[in-house]
Amino acid sequence: MNLQPQLLVDSLVREHESALARLHADLHEAVLESATRWADRFTDPADLGGQTRCVTVRQTLLHMDECRPTDSGASLIMSTGPGMSVVLRDRHGHRVRVRKYPTDNFGTRLRVVMTPPPGQRETAAEGQQLVLDEGQEHPVFDPATTAGKFDLFILWWLDSEQLGLAGAELAAVVEIDDAKMVRILASCPLPAPTPRTSTTDTETDPLLVDDFDEFDEDGEQTGDAPA
């Protein structure tokens, strides 16, 4: 069992806990908005196509970030990638994209997604005597050299009503766009969403100042289109 991808995603979630908590909250808001914005045409959220939903979520996240003041102390910086993808980068050079979990129509998997074996996170935690990226000038774990070539993603998925966000995780993924090869090497749940605070609260508590500002409500579902 190669534990390096698991150690990497766990360490990144710890290092960027505040930023990822805010992103988690933003995802709740963006996913719910993706359904409510189309509610006049799709009264049943299940009828909203995967590509339409994913594009709406991406554009909403990017717009939310653009409308916030620049934070020079942000641990993660959001930018627009090819195809209006949402890209996050940290000072170590890690690149993380935000995508919908790689499944097709809710409840029907047309591709088999290989997931980490049970107990991998616990095993990684027990053997965590290795030096992690935290506090290092350069990353200890390079995604290009650890468990073969893999990419880092924030994967999100919908609740059973296909209206709100059911969950989101940071994952090390191989071949996300290949229905026959997609494999999740490791994953770690995002920190609990951090509610949006008022300007007064932010000014009085510097720990609340971060690159991803704050909160709202619910989301998941698939589609072959990237998200």
XYZ file of C-alpha atoms in Angstrom:
227
model
C 0.000 0.000 0.000
C 1.546 3.294 -1.126
C 0.671 5.775 1.604
C 2.347 8.851 0.145
C -0.769 10.144 -1.681
C -2.775 9.713 1.535
C -0.150 11.506 3.601
C -0.092 14.296 1.041
C -3.843 14.957 0.969
C -4.079 14.708 4.768
C -1.227 17.181 5.207
C -2.718 19.630 2.695
C -6.106 19.572 4.429
C -4.384 20.336 7.740
C -2.224 23.091 6.275
C -5.108 24.780 4.449
C -7.833 24.030 6.990
C -9.189 27.577 7.143
C -9.196 28.120 3.371
C -10.753 24.726 2.664
C -13.453 25.277 5.302
C -14.448 28.450 3.483
C -14.320 26.727 0.105
C -16.547 23.995 1.542
C -19.060 26.663 2.573
C -18.816 28.296 -0.854
C -19.487 24.934 -2.499
C -22.661 24.550 -0.430
C -23.840 27.934 -1.679
C -22.747 27.446 -5.280
C -24.294 23.979 -5.629
C -27.634 25.110 -4.215
C -27.584 28.156 -6.500
C -26.935 25.924 -9.500
C -30.321 24.315 -8.912
C -32.298 27.398 -7.844
C -31.067 29.488 -10.773
C -32.512 26.922 -13.176
C -35.634 26.142 -11.117
C -37.957 27.971 -13.532
C -36.957 25.543 -16.297
C -36.146 22.447 -14.223
C -38.591 22.150 -11.347
C -37.070 18.783 -10.474
C -33.326 19.278 -9.776
C -32.718 15.730 -11.055
C -33.587 16.946 -14.558
C -30.782 19.502 -14.564
C -28.024 18.193 -16.813
C -24.630 17.426 -15.303
C -22.754 19.766 -17.641
C -25.146 22.652 -16.976
C -24.885 22.164 -13.226
C -21.103 21.858 -13.217
C -20.556 24.946 -15.370
C -22.903 26.939 -13.127
C -21.073 25.791 -9.994
C -17.674 26.679 -11.467
C -18.771 30.113 -12.626
C -20.412 30.832 -9.265
C -17.274 29.877 -7.303
C -15.071 32.018 -9.539
C -17.418 35.005 -9.299
C -17.620 34.704 -5.503
C -13.827 34.766 -5.328
C -13.510 37.694 -7.755
C -15.924 39.775 -5.685
C -13.838 39.464 -2.524
C -10.941 41.680 -1.497
C -7.508 40.279 -2.304
C -5.890 38.670 0.738
C -2.092 38.757 0.598
C -1.919 36.187 3.386
C -4.129 33.617 1.658
C -2.809 30.048 1.870
C -4.626 29.091 -1.349
C -5.111 31.278 -4.402
C -8.020 30.647 -6.770
C -7.747 31.276 -10.494
C -9.514 30.386 -13.741
C -8.008 27.514 -15.688
C -8.699 26.114 -19.190
C -12.383 25.629 -19.919
C -13.314 27.931 -17.043
C -12.029 25.372 -14.561
C -11.503 26.347 -10.924
C -7.833 26.054 -9.952
C -6.315 26.463 -6.477
C -2.587 26.874 -5.871
C -0.472 27.102 -2.726
C 3.051 28.403 -2.081
C 4.526 24.924 -2.524
C 3.283 24.717 -6.100
C 0.493 22.224 -5.456
C -2.287 22.605 -8.028
C -5.812 21.548 -7.062
C -8.844 21.632 -9.334
C -12.488 21.591 -8.259
C -14.522 18.859 -9.967
C -17.676 16.855 -9.526
C -17.123 13.325 -8.261
C -16.550 11.122 -11.328
C -19.871 9.294 -11.610
C -22.667 9.453 -14.122
C -26.416 9.844 -13.565
C -27.198 9.735 -9.867
C -27.563 6.179 -8.649
C -26.270 4.711 -11.917
C -22.539 4.257 -12.348
C -21.531 3.829 -15.969
C -17.898 3.761 -14.940
C -16.226 1.937 -12.103
C -14.290 4.336 -9.885
C -11.565 2.610 -7.890
C -11.398 4.130 -4.418
C -8.802 3.909 -1.615
C -8.832 0.642 0.370
C -10.631 0.707 3.735
C -8.364 1.779 6.598
C -5.823 3.573 4.432
C -6.190 6.863 6.303
C -5.805 5.122 9.663
C -2.719 3.252 8.450
C -1.212 6.476 7.142
C -1.884 8.254 10.445
C -0.248 5.458 12.435
C 2.870 5.527 10.319
C 3.110 9.273 10.147
C 6.709 9.525 11.252
C 7.587 10.856 7.798
C 8.399 14.522 7.300
C 5.457 16.284 5.668
C 5.308 19.431 3.552
C 4.306 21.541 6.537
C 6.939 24.152 7.276
C 9.123 23.123 4.360
C 10.301 25.525 1.678
C 9.701 22.942 -1.038
C 7.073 20.177 -1.163
C 8.210 16.820 0.192
C 5.637 14.924 -1.853
C 5.600 15.750 -5.548
C 2.378 14.513 -7.220
C 4.392 13.648 -10.327
C 6.719 11.244 -8.521
C 4.919 9.664 -5.562
C 2.453 6.978 -6.672
C 2.957 7.552 -10.347
C 1.322 10.500 -12.057
C -1.802 11.758 -10.302
C -3.673 15.025 -9.955
C -5.200 16.733 -6.935
C -8.914 17.538 -6.937
C -11.585 18.860 -4.644
C -14.328 16.349 -5.467
C -17.924 17.174 -4.558
C -21.183 15.262 -4.853
C -24.910 15.882 -4.471
C -27.397 14.825 -1.839
C -30.120 12.269 -2.604
C -32.493 15.012 -3.799
C -29.823 16.302 -6.215
C -30.359 19.753 -4.795
C -27.699 20.391 -2.166
C -24.118 19.417 -1.441
C -23.782 16.026 0.247
C -20.026 16.123 0.693
C -16.629 17.191 -0.603
C -13.092 15.872 -0.235
C -9.548 16.514 -1.337
C -8.387 13.573 -3.426
C -5.405 12.278 -5.374
C -6.870 11.018 -8.644
C -5.531 9.157 -11.676
C -7.157 9.573 -15.122
C -10.273 11.392 -13.964
C -11.617 11.738 -17.513
C -11.072 8.087 -18.492
C -14.145 5.983 -17.673
C -12.079 2.788 -17.696
C -9.014 4.037 -15.817
C -10.251 6.553 -13.224
C -8.865 5.754 -9.796
C -8.875 7.637 -6.507
C -5.616 6.861 -4.732
C -6.382 8.774 -1.535
C -8.952 11.175 -0.121
C -9.587 13.345 2.911
C -12.890 15.088 3.788
C -12.842 18.873 3.718
C -13.065 20.666 7.068
C -16.568 21.606 8.204
C -17.893 24.680 6.369
C -17.007 27.976 8.012
C -19.970 30.397 8.099
C -19.585 33.825 6.585
C -18.745 36.451 9.199
C -19.502 40.130 9.263
C -16.884 42.772 8.503
C -16.770 43.643 12.185
C -16.104 40.035 13.165
C -13.356 39.733 10.582
C -11.647 42.898 11.792
C -11.672 41.792 15.427
C -10.521 38.209 14.806
C -7.551 37.984 12.409
C -7.899 34.186 12.330
C -11.077 34.650 10.321
C -9.290 36.505 7.531
C -8.516 34.171 4.627
C -8.594 33.774 0.886
C -11.985 32.090 0.872
C -14.447 34.237 2.689
C -17.525 32.446 3.884
C -20.869 30.729 3.828
C -24.316 29.533 2.723
C -26.261 26.356 1.731
C -26.191 22.879 -0.071
C -25.147 20.104 -3.294
C -23.954 16.787 -5.922
C -24.403 14.988 -9.181
C -22.463 13.824 -12.012
C -22.288 14.151 -15.673
C -19.445 13.425 -17.997
C -18.542 17.091 -18.214
C -15.681 18.361 -16.035
C -16.569 20.527 -13.066
